[in-house]
Coordinates of C-alpha atoms in Angstrom, one line a residue:
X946 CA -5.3 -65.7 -41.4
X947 CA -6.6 -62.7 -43.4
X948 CA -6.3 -65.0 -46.7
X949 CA -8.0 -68.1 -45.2
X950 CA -11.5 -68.6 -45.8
X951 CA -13.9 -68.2 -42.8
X952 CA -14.8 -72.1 -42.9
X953 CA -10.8 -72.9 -42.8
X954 CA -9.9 -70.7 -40.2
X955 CA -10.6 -73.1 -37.5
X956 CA -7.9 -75.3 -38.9
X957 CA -5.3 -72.3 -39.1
X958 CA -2.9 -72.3 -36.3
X959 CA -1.7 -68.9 -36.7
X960 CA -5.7 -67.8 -36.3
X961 CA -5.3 -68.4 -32.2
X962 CA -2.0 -67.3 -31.8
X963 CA -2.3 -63.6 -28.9
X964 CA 0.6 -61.7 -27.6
X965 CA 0.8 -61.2 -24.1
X966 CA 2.0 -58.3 -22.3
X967 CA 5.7 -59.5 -22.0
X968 CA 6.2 -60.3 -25.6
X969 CA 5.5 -64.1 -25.4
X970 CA 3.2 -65.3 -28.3
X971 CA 0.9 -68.0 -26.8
X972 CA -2.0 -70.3 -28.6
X973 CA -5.4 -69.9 -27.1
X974 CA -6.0 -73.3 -29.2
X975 CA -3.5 -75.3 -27.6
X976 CA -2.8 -73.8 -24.5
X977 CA -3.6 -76.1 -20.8
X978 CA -6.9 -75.6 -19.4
X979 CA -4.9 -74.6 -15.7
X980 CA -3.4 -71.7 -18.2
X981 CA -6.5 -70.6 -19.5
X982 CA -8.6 -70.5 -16.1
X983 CA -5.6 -68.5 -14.3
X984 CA -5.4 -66.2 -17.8
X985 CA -8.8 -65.7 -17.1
X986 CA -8.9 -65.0 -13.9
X987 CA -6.6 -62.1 -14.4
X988 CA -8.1 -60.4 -16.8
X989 CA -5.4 -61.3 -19.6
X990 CA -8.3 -63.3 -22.2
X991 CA -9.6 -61.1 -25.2
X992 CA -12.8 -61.0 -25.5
X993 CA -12.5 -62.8 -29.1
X994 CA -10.9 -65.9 -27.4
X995 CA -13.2 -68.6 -27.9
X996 CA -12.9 -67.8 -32.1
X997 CA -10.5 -67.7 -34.6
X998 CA -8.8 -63.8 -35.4
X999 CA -8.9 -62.8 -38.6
X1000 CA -6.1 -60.3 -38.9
X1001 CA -2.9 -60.1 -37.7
X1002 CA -2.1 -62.0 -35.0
X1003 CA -0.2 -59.0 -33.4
X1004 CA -3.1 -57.3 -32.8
X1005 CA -4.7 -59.5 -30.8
X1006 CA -3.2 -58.0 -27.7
X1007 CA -4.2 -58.8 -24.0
X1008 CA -4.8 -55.7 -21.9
X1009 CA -2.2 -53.8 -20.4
X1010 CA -1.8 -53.4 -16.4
X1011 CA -3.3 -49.8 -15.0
X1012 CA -0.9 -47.1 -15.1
X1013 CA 1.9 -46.8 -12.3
X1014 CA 1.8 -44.0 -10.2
X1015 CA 3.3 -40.7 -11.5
X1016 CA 6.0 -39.4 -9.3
X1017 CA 6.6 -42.5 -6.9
X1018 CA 10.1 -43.3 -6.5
X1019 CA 10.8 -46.2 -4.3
X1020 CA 14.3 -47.2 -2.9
X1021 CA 14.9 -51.2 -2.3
X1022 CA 17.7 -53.2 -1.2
X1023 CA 17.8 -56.4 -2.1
X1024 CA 19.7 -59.2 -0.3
X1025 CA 20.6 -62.7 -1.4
X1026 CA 19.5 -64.7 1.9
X1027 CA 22.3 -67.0 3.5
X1028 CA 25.1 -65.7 1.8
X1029 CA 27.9 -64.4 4.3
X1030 CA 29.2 -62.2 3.8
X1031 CA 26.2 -60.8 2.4
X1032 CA 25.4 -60.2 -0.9
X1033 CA 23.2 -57.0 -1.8
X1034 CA 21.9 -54.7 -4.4
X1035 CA 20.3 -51.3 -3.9
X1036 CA 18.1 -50.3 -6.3
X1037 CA 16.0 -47.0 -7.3
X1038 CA 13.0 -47.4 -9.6
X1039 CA 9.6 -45.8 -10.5
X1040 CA 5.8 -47.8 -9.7
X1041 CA 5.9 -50.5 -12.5
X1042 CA 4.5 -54.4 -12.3
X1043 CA 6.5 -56.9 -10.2
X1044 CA 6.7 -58.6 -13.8
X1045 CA 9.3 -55.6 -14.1
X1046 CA 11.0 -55.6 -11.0
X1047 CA 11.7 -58.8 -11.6
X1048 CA 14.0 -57.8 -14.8
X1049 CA 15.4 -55.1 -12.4
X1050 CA 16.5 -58.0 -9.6
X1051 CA 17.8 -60.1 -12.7
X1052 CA 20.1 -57.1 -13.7
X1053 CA 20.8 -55.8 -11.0
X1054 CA 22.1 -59.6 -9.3
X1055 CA 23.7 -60.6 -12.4
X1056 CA 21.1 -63.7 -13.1
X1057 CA 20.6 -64.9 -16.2
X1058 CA 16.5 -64.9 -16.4
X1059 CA 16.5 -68.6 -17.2
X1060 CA 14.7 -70.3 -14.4
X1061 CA 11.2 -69.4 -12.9
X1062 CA 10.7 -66.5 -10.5
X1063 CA 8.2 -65.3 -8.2
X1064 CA 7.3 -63.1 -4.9
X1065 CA 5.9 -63.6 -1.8
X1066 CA 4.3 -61.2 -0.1
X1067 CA 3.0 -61.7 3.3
X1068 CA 1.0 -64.7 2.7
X1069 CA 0.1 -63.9 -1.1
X1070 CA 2.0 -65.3 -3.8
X1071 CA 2.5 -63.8 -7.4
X1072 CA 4.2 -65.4 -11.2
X1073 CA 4.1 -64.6 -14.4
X1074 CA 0.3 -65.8 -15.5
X1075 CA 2.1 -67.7 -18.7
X1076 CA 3.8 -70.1 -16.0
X1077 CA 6.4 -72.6 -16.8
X1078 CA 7.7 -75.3 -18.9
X1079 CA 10.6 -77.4 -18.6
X1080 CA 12.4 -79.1 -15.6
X1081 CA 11.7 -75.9 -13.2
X1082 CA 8.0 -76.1 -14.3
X1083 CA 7.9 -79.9 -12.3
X1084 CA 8.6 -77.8 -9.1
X1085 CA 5.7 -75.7 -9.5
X1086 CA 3.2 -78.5 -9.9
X1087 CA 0.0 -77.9 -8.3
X1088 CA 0.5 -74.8 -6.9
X1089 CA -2.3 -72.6 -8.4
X1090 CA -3.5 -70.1 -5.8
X1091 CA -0.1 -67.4 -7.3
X1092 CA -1.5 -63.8 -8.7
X1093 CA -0.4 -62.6 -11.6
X1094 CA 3.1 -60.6 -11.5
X1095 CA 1.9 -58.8 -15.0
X1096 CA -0.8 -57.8 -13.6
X1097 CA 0.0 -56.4 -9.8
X1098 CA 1.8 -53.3 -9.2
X1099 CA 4.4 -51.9 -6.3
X1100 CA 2.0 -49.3 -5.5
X1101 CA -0.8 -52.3 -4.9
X1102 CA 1.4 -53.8 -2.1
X1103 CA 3.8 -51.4 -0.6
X1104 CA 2.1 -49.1 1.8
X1105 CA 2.2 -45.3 1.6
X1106 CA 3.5 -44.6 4.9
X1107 CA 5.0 -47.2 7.6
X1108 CA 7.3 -46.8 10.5
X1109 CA 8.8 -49.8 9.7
X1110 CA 10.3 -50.9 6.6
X1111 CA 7.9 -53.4 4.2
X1112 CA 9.3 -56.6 2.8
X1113 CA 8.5 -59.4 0.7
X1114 CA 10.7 -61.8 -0.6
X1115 CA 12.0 -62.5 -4.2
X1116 CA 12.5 -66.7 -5.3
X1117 CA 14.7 -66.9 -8.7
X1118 CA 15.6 -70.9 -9.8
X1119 CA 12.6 -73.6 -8.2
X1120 CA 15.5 -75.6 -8.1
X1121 CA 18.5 -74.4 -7.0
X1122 CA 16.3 -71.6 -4.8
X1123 CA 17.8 -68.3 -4.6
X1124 CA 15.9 -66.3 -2.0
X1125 CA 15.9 -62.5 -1.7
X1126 CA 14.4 -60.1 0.6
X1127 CA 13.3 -57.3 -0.9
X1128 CA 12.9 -54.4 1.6
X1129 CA 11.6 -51.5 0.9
X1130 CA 14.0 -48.6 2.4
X1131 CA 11.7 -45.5 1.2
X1132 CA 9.4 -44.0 -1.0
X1133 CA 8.7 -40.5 -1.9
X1134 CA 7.5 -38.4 -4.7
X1135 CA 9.2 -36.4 -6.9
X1136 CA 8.0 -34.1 -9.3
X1137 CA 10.9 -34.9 -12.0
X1138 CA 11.4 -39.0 -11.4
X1139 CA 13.2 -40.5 -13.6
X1140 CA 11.5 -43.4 -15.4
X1141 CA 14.6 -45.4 -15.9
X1142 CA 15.5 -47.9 -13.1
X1143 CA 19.2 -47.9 -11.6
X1144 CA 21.3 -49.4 -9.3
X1145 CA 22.6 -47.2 -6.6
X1146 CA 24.8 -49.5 -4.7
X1147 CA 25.9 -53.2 -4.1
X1148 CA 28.6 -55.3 -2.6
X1149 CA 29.7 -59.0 -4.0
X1150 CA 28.6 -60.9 -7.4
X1151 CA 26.0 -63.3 -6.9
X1152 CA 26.4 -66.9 -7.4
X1153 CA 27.2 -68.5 -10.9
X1154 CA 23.7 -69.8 -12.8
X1155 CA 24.0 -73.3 -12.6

Protein backbone atom coordinates (compact mmCIF):
# COMPACT_ATOMS: atom_id res chain seq x y z
CA UNK A 1 0.00 0.00 0.00
CA UNK A 2 2.76 2.67 0.85
CA UNK A 3 3.64 2.68 -3.08
CA UNK A 4 0.05 2.84 -4.42
CA UNK A 5 -1.24 6.15 -5.24
CA UNK A 6 -4.02 7.55 -2.99
CA UNK A 7 -6.75 7.31 -5.96
CA UNK A 8 -5.69 3.37 -6.36
CA UNK A 9 -5.69 2.47 -2.94
CA UNK A 10 -9.30 1.63 -2.89
CA UNK A 11 -8.57 -1.07 -5.39
CA UNK A 12 -5.57 -2.55 -3.36
CA UNK A 13 -6.41 -5.57 -1.35
CA UNK A 14 -3.62 -5.50 0.83
CA UNK A 15 -4.84 -1.72 1.83
CA UNK A 16 -7.87 -3.42 4.20
CA UNK A 17 -6.08 -6.19 5.35
CA UNK A 18 -5.92 -5.80 10.00
CA UNK A 19 -4.46 -8.21 12.43
CA UNK A 20 -6.42 -9.31 15.10
CA UNK A 21 -5.38 -10.10 18.49
CA UNK A 22 -4.86 -13.90 17.87
CA UNK A 23 -2.71 -13.47 14.85
CA UNK A 24 -5.40 -14.00 12.18
CA UNK A 25 -5.12 -11.39 9.31
CA UNK A 26 -8.69 -10.50 8.27
CA UNK A 27 -10.07 -8.05 5.26
CA UNK A 28 -12.22 -5.23 6.52
CA UNK A 29 -13.13 -5.07 2.56
CA UNK A 30 -14.47 -8.37 2.27
CA UNK A 31 -15.35 -9.50 5.45
CA UNK A 32 -19.50 -10.52 6.27
CA UNK A 33 -21.54 -7.76 7.55
CA UNK A 34 -22.65 -10.35 10.84
CA UNK A 35 -18.58 -10.23 11.28
CA UNK A 36 -18.28 -6.67 11.14
CA UNK A 37 -21.39 -5.71 13.53
CA UNK A 38 -20.12 -8.42 16.20
CA UNK A 39 -16.33 -6.91 15.55
CA UNK A 40 -17.89 -3.84 16.32
CA UNK A 41 -19.72 -4.47 19.00
CA UNK A 42 -16.57 -5.63 20.84
CA UNK A 43 -14.58 -3.08 20.45
CA UNK A 44 -12.09 -5.00 17.96
CA UNK A 45 -12.70 -2.17 14.63
CA UNK A 46 -9.85 0.58 14.26
CA UNK A 47 -10.97 3.63 14.09
CA UNK A 48 -9.45 3.88 10.30
CA UNK A 49 -11.83 0.97 9.20
CA UNK A 50 -14.08 2.45 6.77
CA UNK A 51 -10.61 3.63 4.59
CA UNK A 52 -7.89 2.21 3.03
CA UNK A 53 -4.30 2.06 5.38
CA UNK A 54 -1.52 3.32 3.93
CA UNK A 55 1.34 1.59 5.60
CA UNK A 56 1.94 -1.60 6.66
CA UNK A 57 -0.74 -3.70 7.14
CA UNK A 58 0.84 -5.05 10.48
CA UNK A 59 0.30 -2.08 12.06
CA UNK A 60 -3.05 -1.82 11.75
CA UNK A 61 -3.71 -3.65 14.95
CA UNK A 62 -7.11 -4.05 16.80
CA UNK A 63 -6.88 -3.18 20.52
CA UNK A 64 -5.64 -5.50 22.98
CA UNK A 65 -7.97 -6.94 26.02
CA UNK A 66 -7.34 -4.94 29.58
CA UNK A 67 -4.63 -6.22 31.57
CA UNK A 68 -5.17 -9.59 33.69
CA UNK A 69 -4.89 -9.27 37.17
CA UNK A 70 -1.44 -9.27 38.81
CA UNK A 71 -1.01 -12.05 41.30
CA UNK A 72 -4.29 -14.19 40.57
CA UNK A 73 -3.65 -17.71 40.31
CA UNK A 74 -6.60 -19.86 39.65
CA UNK A 75 -6.77 -23.70 39.98
CA UNK A 76 -9.31 -25.55 37.46
CA UNK A 77 -10.15 -29.04 36.77
CA UNK A 78 -11.48 -29.79 33.80
CA UNK A 79 -13.62 -32.83 32.96
CA UNK A 80 -14.60 -34.34 29.67
CA UNK A 81 -18.58 -34.86 30.36
CA UNK A 82 -19.89 -38.55 29.86
CA UNK A 83 -16.80 -40.30 29.72
CA UNK A 84 -16.55 -43.17 32.36
CA UNK A 85 -14.33 -43.59 33.73
CA UNK A 86 -13.75 -40.05 33.79
CA UNK A 87 -11.49 -38.13 31.97
CA UNK A 88 -9.82 -34.99 33.72
CA UNK A 89 -7.21 -32.37 33.62
CA UNK A 90 -6.10 -30.08 36.43
CA UNK A 91 -4.76 -27.03 35.46
CA UNK A 92 -2.89 -23.94 37.16
CA UNK A 93 -2.82 -20.66 35.27
CA UNK A 94 -2.64 -16.79 35.82
CA UNK A 95 -6.03 -14.16 34.80
CA UNK A 96 -5.64 -14.19 30.91
CA UNK A 97 -8.73 -14.14 28.11
CA UNK A 98 -10.91 -17.23 27.79
CA UNK A 99 -9.39 -16.89 24.06
CA UNK A 100 -6.35 -18.28 26.09
CA UNK A 101 -7.74 -20.73 28.25
CA UNK A 102 -9.04 -22.18 25.51
CA UNK A 103 -5.28 -23.06 24.09
CA UNK A 104 -4.69 -24.25 27.78
CA UNK A 105 -7.85 -26.84 27.54
CA UNK A 106 -6.60 -27.76 23.90
CA UNK A 107 -3.10 -28.74 25.50
CA UNK A 108 -3.83 -29.74 28.32
CA UNK A 109 -6.74 -32.51 26.66
CA UNK A 110 -4.68 -33.36 23.87
CA UNK A 111 -7.10 -31.71 21.05
CA UNK A 112 -5.89 -30.68 18.06
CA UNK A 113 -7.49 -26.86 17.80
CA UNK A 114 -9.25 -27.71 14.60
CA UNK A 115 -12.86 -27.43 15.20
CA UNK A 116 -14.76 -24.39 16.84
CA UNK A 117 -14.78 -23.80 20.54
CA UNK A 118 -16.73 -21.81 22.92
CA UNK A 119 -17.90 -21.29 26.78
CA UNK A 120 -20.95 -21.08 28.43
CA UNK A 121 -21.28 -19.42 31.40
CA UNK A 122 -24.45 -19.40 33.27
CA UNK A 123 -26.62 -18.24 30.60
CA UNK A 124 -24.00 -16.17 28.61
CA UNK A 125 -22.21 -17.44 25.86
CA UNK A 126 -18.65 -16.45 24.50
CA UNK A 127 -16.42 -17.32 20.77
CA UNK A 128 -13.74 -16.09 19.27
CA UNK A 129 -15.24 -12.65 17.49
CA UNK A 130 -13.57 -13.88 13.99
CA UNK A 131 -16.16 -16.91 14.02
CA UNK A 132 -16.02 -19.83 11.78
CA UNK A 133 -15.80 -21.12 8.33
CA UNK A 134 -16.04 -24.49 7.03
CA UNK A 135 -18.37 -27.50 7.82
CA UNK A 136 -18.31 -26.64 11.81
CA UNK A 137 -19.20 -22.98 10.86
CA UNK A 138 -22.94 -24.59 9.39
CA UNK A 139 -23.55 -25.54 13.14
CA UNK A 140 -23.17 -22.15 14.39
CA UNK A 141 -25.65 -20.57 11.93
CA UNK A 142 -27.69 -17.94 13.43
CA UNK A 143 -26.46 -17.94 16.68
CA UNK A 144 -25.29 -14.24 17.22
CA UNK A 145 -25.98 -13.22 20.80
CA UNK A 146 -21.97 -15.09 21.80
CA UNK A 147 -19.44 -12.37 23.55
CA UNK A 148 -16.20 -12.21 22.49
CA UNK A 149 -13.64 -14.79 24.08
CA UNK A 150 -10.72 -12.25 23.06
CA UNK A 151 -12.18 -9.90 24.65
CA UNK A 152 -13.49 -11.30 28.26
CA UNK A 153 -11.30 -12.27 31.05
CA UNK A 154 -11.35 -14.99 34.01
CA UNK A 155 -11.33 -12.40 36.46
CA UNK A 156 -14.63 -10.83 34.59
CA UNK A 157 -16.60 -14.03 35.40
CA UNK A 158 -15.18 -16.00 38.26
CA UNK A 159 -16.04 -14.51 41.52
CA UNK A 160 -13.62 -13.41 44.18
CA UNK A 161 -14.89 -15.39 46.98
CA UNK A 162 -17.70 -18.29 46.87
CA UNK A 163 -18.50 -21.11 49.17
CA UNK A 164 -19.14 -23.13 46.48
CA UNK A 165 -17.11 -23.95 43.59
CA UNK A 166 -17.96 -21.73 40.04
CA UNK A 167 -18.46 -23.50 36.80
CA UNK A 168 -19.02 -23.00 33.34
CA UNK A 169 -18.69 -25.32 30.69
CA UNK A 170 -16.16 -25.64 27.82
CA UNK A 171 -17.76 -26.99 23.91
CA UNK A 172 -14.65 -28.06 21.54
CA UNK A 173 -15.94 -29.76 17.83
CA UNK A 174 -20.00 -28.22 16.88
CA UNK A 175 -20.04 -31.44 15.50
CA UNK A 176 -18.85 -34.19 17.25
CA UNK A 177 -19.54 -31.99 20.68
CA UNK A 178 -17.00 -32.50 23.32
CA UNK A 179 -18.31 -30.93 26.54
CA UNK A 180 -16.24 -29.92 29.54
CA UNK A 181 -16.99 -28.54 32.85
CA UNK A 182 -14.65 -26.30 33.86
CA UNK A 183 -14.72 -25.85 37.65
CA UNK A 184 -13.00 -23.60 39.34
CA UNK A 185 -11.31 -25.33 42.51
CA UNK A 186 -9.53 -22.05 43.97
CA UNK A 187 -8.11 -18.84 43.50
CA UNK A 188 -5.61 -16.95 45.45
CA UNK A 189 -2.95 -14.40 45.18
CA UNK A 190 0.48 -14.82 45.14
CA UNK A 191 3.06 -12.29 45.21
CA UNK A 192 5.53 -14.38 42.92
CA UNK A 193 2.86 -16.25 40.27
CA UNK A 194 4.14 -17.64 37.63
CA UNK A 195 2.91 -16.38 34.33
CA UNK A 196 3.31 -19.67 32.55
CA UNK A 197 0.28 -22.04 32.61
CA UNK A 198 0.75 -25.86 33.71
CA UNK A 199 -0.83 -28.84 34.17
CA UNK A 200 -0.82 -30.20 37.65
CA UNK A 201 -2.60 -33.46 37.27
CA UNK A 202 -4.82 -35.72 34.95
CA UNK A 203 -6.04 -39.22 34.49
CA UNK A 204 -6.88 -40.80 30.83
CA UNK A 205 -6.17 -39.39 27.12
CA UNK A 206 -9.03 -37.86 25.61
CA UNK A 207 -10.76 -39.18 22.63
CA UNK A 208 -9.03 -39.30 19.16
CA UNK A 209 -9.96 -35.96 16.76
CA UNK A 210 -12.13 -37.25 14.32
Amino acid sequence: PEFTVRSRLMNNPLAWMMELPSGMVISLQDMPEDLRDKLDAAGLLPDNADEPSVGDWRERKVRPPREPQAGLVYTLKITLNHSKPPIWRRVQLPDCTLEKLHYVIQYAMGWDNCHLHEFVVGERRFQPATGGFGVDAMWNMGVDDSEPTEETMLSDLVPGSSKKPFRFHYMYDFGDGWEHTVVVESVEHQETASAVPCCVAGKRASPPEA
